[in-house]
Amino acid sequence: MTRTSIKTTDAPGAVGPYVQAVRAGSLLFVSGQVALDPATGTLVDGGVEEQTRRVMANLDAILKAGGSGLDRVVKATVYLTDLGSFEAMNRVYASFFPGEKPARVTVEVSRLPRNSLVEIDAIALVD
């Protein structure tokens, strides 16, 4: 099985020894995304809703670069620094999946890169 790294300037670049996504066969594995603005590399202002919107936009850009899209996501993992923000994050997250929803796990963690409030990774189908 071939393995292809995916990279786009429409989402923040990797800040460590990893890639934005890897395509393996008919699956695309997108690395966890935090709320960094790809143009500035800085964390977006606002709370979990604004950050979730930016995270989802970053995921969307990487999915598209890899030949997929949000409508092809089969599994996502959401990391929150405060499960008290679950409902606010969930409202924004749900708006990006108006059709069939992916499987998902949500966990609370003590800290995320750049002090982000939310991080999301995804696995998606590719044509």
Coordinates of N, CA, C and O in Angstrom, one line a residue:
M1 N 0.8 -1.2 0.0 CA 0.0 0.0 0.0 C 0.9 1.2 0.0 O 1.8 1.3 0.8
T2 N 0.6 2.2 -0.9 CA 1.3 3.4 -0.9 C 0.9 4.4 0.1 O -0.3 4.3 0.6
R3 N 1.8 5.2 0.5 CA 1.5 6.2 1.6 C 2.0 7.5 1.0 O 3.1 7.7 0.5
T4 N 1.0 8.5 1.1 CA 1.3 9.8 0.5 C 1.1 10.9 1.5 O 0.0 11.0 2.1
S5 N 2.1 11.8 1.8 CA 1.9 12.9 2.7 C 1.1 14.0 2.0 O 1.3 14.3 0.8
I6 N 0.2 14.7 2.7 CA -0.6 15.8 2.2 C -0.2 17.1 2.8 O 0.0 17.1 4.0
K7 N -0.1 18.1 2.0 CA 0.3 19.4 2.5 C -0.4 20.5 1.8 O -0.5 20.4 0.6
T8 N -0.9 21.5 2.5 CA -1.6 22.6 1.9 C -1.2 23.9 2.7 O -1.1 23.8 3.9
T9 N -1.1 25.0 2.0 CA -0.9 26.3 2.7 C -2.2 26.9 3.2 O -2.2 27.9 3.8
D10 N -3.4 26.2 2.9 CA -4.7 26.7 3.3 C -5.0 26.3 4.8 O -6.0 26.6 5.3
A11 N -4.0 25.6 5.4 CA -4.1 25.2 6.8 C -2.8 25.4 7.4 O -1.7 25.4 6.7
P12 N -2.7 25.5 8.7 CA -1.4 25.7 9.4 C -0.4 24.5 9.1 O -0.9 23.4 9.0
G13 N 0.8 24.8 8.9 CA 1.8 23.8 8.7 C 2.1 23.1 10.0 O 1.8 23.5 11.1
A14 N 2.7 21.9 9.8 CA 3.0 21.1 11.0 C 4.1 21.8 11.8 O 5.0 22.4 11.2
V15 N 4.0 21.8 13.1 CA 4.9 22.4 14.0 C 5.8 21.4 14.7 O 6.5 21.8 15.6
G16 N 5.9 20.2 14.2 CA 6.7 19.2 14.7 C 7.0 18.1 13.7 O 6.8 18.4 12.5
P17 N 7.5 17.0 14.1 CA 7.9 15.9 13.1 C 6.7 15.1 12.7 O 6.6 13.9 13.0
Y18 N 5.7 15.7 12.0 CA 4.5 15.1 11.5 C 4.1 15.9 10.3 O 4.6 16.9 10.0
V19 N 3.1 15.3 9.5 CA 2.5 16.0 8.4 C 1.1 16.4 8.6 O 0.5 15.8 9.6
Q20 N 0.5 17.2 7.8 CA -0.9 17.6 8.0 C -1.8 16.4 7.8 O -2.8 16.3 8.6
A21 N -1.5 15.5 6.9 CA -2.3 14.3 6.7 C -1.5 13.3 5.9 O -0.5 13.6 5.2
V22 N -2.0 12.0 6.0 CA -1.4 10.9 5.2 C -2.5 10.2 4.6 O -3.5 9.8 5.2
R23 N -2.3 10.0 3.3 CA -3.2 9.2 2.5 C -2.6 7.8 2.4 O -1.5 7.6 2.0
A24 N -3.4 6.8 2.8 CA -3.0 5.4 2.7 C -4.2 4.6 2.1 O -5.2 4.5 2.8
G25 N -4.0 4.2 0.9 CA -5.1 3.5 0.2 C -6.2 4.4 0.0 O -6.1 5.6 -0.5
S26 N -7.4 4.0 0.4 CA -8.6 4.8 0.3 C -9.0 5.6 1.5 O -10.1 6.1 1.7
L27 N -8.0 5.7 2.4 CA -8.2 6.5 3.7 C -7.3 7.7 3.8 O -6.1 7.6 3.4
L28 N -7.8 8.7 4.4 CA -7.0 9.9 4.7 C -7.0 10.2 6.2 O -8.1 10.3 6.8
F29 N -5.8 10.2 6.8 CA -5.7 10.4 8.2 C -5.2 11.8 8.4 O -4.0 12.1 8.1
V30 N -6.0 12.7 9.0 CA -5.7 14.1 9.2 C -5.2 14.3 10.6 O -5.9 13.9 11.6
S31 N -4.0 14.8 10.8 CA -3.4 15.1 12.1 C -4.3 16.1 12.8 O -5.1 16.9 12.2
G32 N -4.2 16.0 14.2 CA -5.0 17.0 15.0 C -4.7 18.4 14.6 O -3.6 18.8 14.4
Q33 N -5.8 19.2 14.5 CA -5.7 20.6 14.2 C -6.2 21.4 15.4 O -7.2 21.1 16.0
V34 N -5.4 22.4 15.7 CA -5.8 23.4 16.7 C -6.2 24.7 15.9 O -6.1 24.8 14.7
A35 N -6.7 25.7 16.7 CA -7.3 26.9 16.1 C -6.2 27.9 15.6 O -6.3 29.1 16.0
L36 N -5.3 27.5 14.8 CA -4.3 28.4 14.3 C -4.7 29.0 12.9 O -5.2 28.2 12.1
D37 N -4.6 30.3 12.8 CA -4.9 30.9 11.5 C -3.8 30.6 10.6 O -2.6 30.9 10.9
P38 N -4.1 30.0 9.4 CA -3.0 29.6 8.5 C -2.2 30.8 7.9 O -1.0 30.6 7.6
A39 N -2.8 31.9 7.9 CA -2.1 33.1 7.3 C -1.1 33.7 8.3 O 0.0 34.2 7.9
T40 N -1.4 33.6 9.6 CA -0.5 34.3 10.6 C 0.2 33.3 11.5 O 1.2 33.6 12.2
G41 N -0.3 32.1 11.6 CA 0.2 31.1 12.5 C -0.1 31.3 14.0 O 0.5 30.7 14.8
T42 N -1.0 32.2 14.2 CA -1.4 32.5 15.6 C -2.8 31.9 15.9 O -3.6 31.7 15.1
L43 N -3.0 31.7 17.2 CA -4.2 31.2 17.7 C -5.3 32.3 17.5 O -5.1 33.4 17.8
V44 N -6.5 31.9 17.0 CA -7.6 32.8 16.8 C -8.1 33.3 18.1 O -8.1 32.6 19.1
D45 N -8.6 34.5 18.1 CA -9.2 35.1 19.3 C -10.6 34.5 19.5 O -11.2 34.0 18.6
G46 N -11.0 34.5 20.8 CA -12.3 34.1 21.1 C -12.3 32.8 21.9 O -11.2 32.3 22.3
G47 N -13.5 32.3 22.2 CA -13.7 31.1 23.0 C -13.7 29.8 22.1 O -13.3 29.8 21.0
V48 N -14.3 28.8 22.7 CA -14.3 27.5 22.1 C -15.1 27.5 20.8 O -14.8 26.8 19.9
E49 N -16.1 28.3 20.7 CA -16.9 28.4 19.4 C -16.1 28.9 18.3 O -16.0 28.3 17.2
E50 N -15.4 30.0 18.5 CA -14.5 30.6 17.4 C -13.4 29.6 17.1 O -13.0 29.4 15.9
Q51 N -12.8 29.0 18.1 CA -11.7 28.1 17.9 C -12.2 26.8 17.1 O -11.5 26.4 16.2
T52 N -13.4 26.3 17.5 CA -13.9 25.2 16.8 C -14.1 25.5 15.3 O -13.8 24.7 14.4
R53 N -14.7 26.7 15.0 CA -14.9 27.1 13.6 C -13.6 27.1 12.9 O -13.5 26.6 11.7
R54 N -12.5 27.6 13.5 CA -11.2 27.6 12.8 C -10.6 26.2 12.6 O -10.1 25.9 11.6
V55 N -10.8 25.4 13.6 CA -10.3 24.0 13.6 C -11.0 23.3 12.4 O -10.3 22.6 11.6
M56 N -12.3 23.5 12.3 CA -13.0 22.8 11.3 C -12.7 23.3 9.9 O -12.6 22.6 8.9
A57 N -12.4 24.6 9.8 CA -11.9 25.2 8.5 C -10.6 24.6 8.1 O -10.3 24.3 6.9
N58 N -9.7 24.4 9.1 CA -8.4 23.8 8.8 C -8.5 22.4 8.4 O -7.9 22.0 7.4
L59 N -9.4 21.6 9.1 CA -9.6 20.2 8.7 C -10.2 20.2 7.3 O -9.7 19.4 6.5
D60 N -11.1 21.0 7.0 CA -11.7 21.1 5.6 C -10.7 21.3 4.5 O -10.7 20.6 3.5
A61 N -9.8 22.3 4.8 CA -8.7 22.6 3.8 C -7.8 21.4 3.6 O -7.5 21.1 2.4
I62 N -7.4 20.7 4.6 CA -6.5 19.5 4.5 C -7.3 18.4 3.8 O -6.7 17.7 2.9
L63 N -8.5 18.2 4.2 CA -9.3 17.1 3.5 C -9.4 17.3 2.0 O -9.2 16.4 1.2
K64 N -9.7 18.6 1.7 CA -9.8 18.9 0.2 C -8.5 18.7 -0.5 O -8.4 18.2 -1.6
A65 N -7.4 19.1 0.2 CA -6.0 18.9 -0.4 C -5.7 17.4 -0.6 O -5.0 17.1 -1.5
G66 N -6.3 16.6 0.2 CA -6.1 15.2 0.1 C -7.1 14.4 -0.7 O -7.1 13.2 -0.8
G67 N -8.0 15.2 -1.4 CA -9.0 14.5 -2.3 C -10.2 14.0 -1.6 O -10.9 13.1 -2.1
S68 N -10.5 14.6 -0.4 CA -11.7 14.2 0.3 C -12.5 15.4 0.7 O -12.4 16.5 0.1
G69 N -13.3 15.3 1.8 CA -14.0 16.5 2.3 C -14.7 16.1 3.6 O -14.7 14.9 4.0
L70 N -15.3 17.1 4.2 CA -16.0 16.9 5.5 C -17.1 15.8 5.4 O -17.3 15.1 6.3
D71 N -17.7 15.8 4.2 CA -18.8 14.8 4.0 C -18.3 13.4 3.9 O -19.1 12.4 3.8
R72 N -17.0 13.2 3.8 CA -16.4 11.9 3.7 C -15.7 11.4 5.0 O -15.1 10.3 5.1
V73 N -15.8 12.2 6.1 CA -15.2 11.9 7.3 C -16.0 10.7 8.0 O -17.2 10.8 8.0
V74 N -15.2 9.7 8.4 CA -15.9 8.5 9.0 C -15.6 8.5 10.5 O -16.4 7.8 11.2
K75 N -14.6 9.2 11.0 CA -14.3 9.1 12.4 C -13.5 10.4 12.8 O -12.7 10.9 12.0
A76 N -13.9 11.0 13.9 CA -13.2 12.2 14.4 C -12.9 12.0 15.9 O -13.7 11.3 16.6
T77 N -11.9 12.6 16.4 CA -11.6 12.7 17.8 C -11.5 14.1 18.2 O -10.8 14.9 17.6
V78 N -12.3 14.5 19.2 CA -12.3 15.9 19.7 C -11.6 15.9 21.1 O -12.0 15.1 22.0
Y79 N -10.7 16.8 21.2 CA -10.0 17.0 22.5 C -10.3 18.4 23.0 O -10.1 19.4 22.3
L80 N -10.9 18.4 24.2 CA -11.3 19.7 24.9 C -10.5 19.9 26.2 O -10.3 18.9 26.9
T81 N -10.1 21.1 26.5 CA -9.5 21.3 27.8 C -10.5 21.5 28.9 O -10.1 21.5 30.1
D82 N -11.8 21.6 28.5 CA -12.8 21.7 29.5 C -14.1 21.1 28.9 O -14.7 21.7 28.0
L83 N -14.5 20.0 29.5 CA -15.8 19.4 29.0 C -17.0 20.2 29.3 O -18.0 20.0 28.7
G84 N -16.8 21.2 30.1 CA -17.9 22.2 30.3 C -18.2 23.0 29.0 O -19.3 23.6 28.9
S85 N -17.3 23.0 28.1 CA -17.5 23.7 26.8 C -18.1 22.7 25.7 O -18.2 23.1 24.5
F86 N -18.4 21.5 26.1 CA -18.9 20.5 25.1 C -20.1 21.0 24.3 O -20.0 20.9 23.1
E87 N -21.1 21.5 24.9 CA -22.3 22.0 24.2 C -22.0 23.1 23.2 O -22.4 23.0 22.0
A88 N -21.2 24.0 23.6 CA -20.8 25.1 22.6 C -20.0 24.6 21.5 O -20.2 24.9 20.3
M89 N -19.0 23.7 21.8 CA -18.2 23.1 20.7 C -19.1 22.3 19.8 O -19.0 22.3 18.6
N90 N -20.0 21.5 20.4 CA -20.8 20.6 19.6 C -21.8 21.3 18.6 O -22.0 20.8 17.5
R91 N -22.3 22.5 19.0 CA -23.2 23.3 18.1 C -22.4 23.6 16.9 O -22.9 23.5 15.8
V92 N -21.2 24.1 17.0 CA -20.4 24.5 15.9 C -20.0 23.3 15.1 O -20.1 23.3 13.8
Y93 N -19.5 22.3 15.7 CA -19.1 21.1 15.1 C -20.2 20.5 14.2 O -20.0 20.2 13.0
A94 N -21.4 20.4 14.8 CA -22.6 19.9 14.1 C -22.9 20.7 12.8 O -23.4 20.1 11.8
S95 N -22.7 22.0 12.8 CA -23.0 22.8 11.7 C -22.1 22.4 10.4 O -22.5 22.7 9.3
F96 N -21.0 21.8 10.7 CA -20.1 21.4 9.6 C -20.5 20.0 9.0 O -19.9 19.6 8.0
F97 N -21.4 19.3 9.7 CA -21.9 18.0 9.2 C -23.4 18.0 9.1 O -24.1 17.3 9.9
P98 N -23.9 18.7 8.1 CA -25.4 18.8 8.0 C -26.0 17.5 7.6 O -27.2 17.2 7.8
G99 N -25.3 16.6 6.9 CA -25.8 15.3 6.4 C -25.4 14.2 7.4 O -25.5 14.4 8.6
E100 N -24.9 13.1 6.9 CA -24.5 12.0 7.7 C -23.4 12.4 8.6 O -22.4 13.0 8.2
K101 N -23.5 12.0 9.9 CA -22.4 12.4 10.8 C -21.4 11.2 11.0 O -21.7 10.1 10.8
P102 N -20.1 11.6 11.2 CA -19.1 10.6 11.5 C -19.2 10.0 12.9 O -19.8 10.6 13.8
A103 N -18.5 8.9 13.1 CA -18.3 8.4 14.5 C -17.4 9.4 15.1 O -16.6 10.1 14.5
R104 N -17.5 9.5 16.5 CA -16.7 10.5 17.2 C -16.4 10.1 18.6 O -17.2 9.4 19.3
V105 N -15.3 10.5 19.1 CA -14.9 10.4 20.5 C -14.6 11.8 21.0 O -14.0 12.6 20.2
T106 N -15.0 12.2 22.2 CA -14.7 13.5 22.8 C -14.1 13.2 24.1 O -14.6 12.5 24.9
V107 N -12.9 13.8 24.4 CA -12.2 13.6 25.7 C -11.7 14.9 26.2 O -11.4 15.9 25.4
E108 N -11.6 15.0 27.5 CA -11.0 16.2 28.1 C -9.6 15.9 28.4 O -9.2 14.8 28.8
V109 N -8.8 16.9 28.1 CA -7.3 16.8 28.3 C -6.8 18.0 29.1 O -7.5 19.0 29.2
S110 N -5.7 17.9 29.7 CA -5.2 19.0 30.6 C -4.7 20.2 29.8 O -4.8 21.3 30.3
R111 N -4.1 19.9 28.6 CA -3.6 21.0 27.9 C -3.4 20.6 26.4 O -3.2 19.5 26.1
L112 N -3.5 21.6 25.5 CA -3.3 21.4 24.1 C -2.2 22.4 23.6 O -1.9 23.4 24.2
P113 N -1.7 22.0 22.4 CA -0.6 22.9 21.8 C -1.1 24.4 21.7 O -2.3 24.6 21.4
R114 N -0.2 25.3 21.9 CA -0.5 26.7 21.9 C -1.6 27.2 22.8 O -2.3 28.2 22.5
N115 N -1.9 26.4 23.8 CA -3.0 26.7 24.7 C -4.4 26.8 24.1 O -5.3 27.5 24.5
S116 N -4.5 26.0 23.0 CA -5.8 26.0 22.3 C -6.8 25.3 23.2 O -6.5 24.5 24.1
L117 N -8.1 25.6 23.0 CA -9.2 25.0 23.8 C -9.7 23.7 23.2 O -10.4 23.0 23.9
V118 N -9.5 23.5 21.9 CA -10.0 22.4 21.2 C -9.0 21.9 20.2 O -8.3 22.7 19.5
E119 N -8.9 20.6 20.0 CA -8.2 20.0 18.9 C -9.0 18.9 18.3 O -9.7 18.2 19.1
I120 N -9.0 18.7 17.0 CA -9.8 17.7 16.3 C -8.9 17.0 15.3 O -8.2 17.7 14.5
D121 N -8.9 15.7 15.2 CA -8.3 14.9 14.1 C -9.4 14.2 13.4 O -10.5 14.1 13.9
A122 N -9.1 13.6 12.3 CA -10.2 12.9 11.5 C -9.6 11.9 10.6 O -8.4 11.9 10.2
I123 N -10.4 10.9 10.3 CA -10.2 9.9 9.3 C -11.3 10.0 8.3 O -12.5 10.0 8.6
A124 N -10.9 10.0 7.0 CA -11.9 10.2 5.9 C -11.6 9.3 4.8 O -10.5 8.8 4.6
L125 N -12.7 9.0 4.0 CA -12.6 8.2 2.8 C -12.1 9.1 1.6 O -12.3 10.3 1.6
V126 N -11.3 8.5 0.7 CA -10.8 9.2 -0.5 C -11.3 8.4 -1.7 O -11.3 7.1 -1.6
D127 N -11.6 9.1 -2.7 CA -12.0 8.3 -4.0 C -10.9 7.5 -4.5 O -9.8 7.8 -4.4

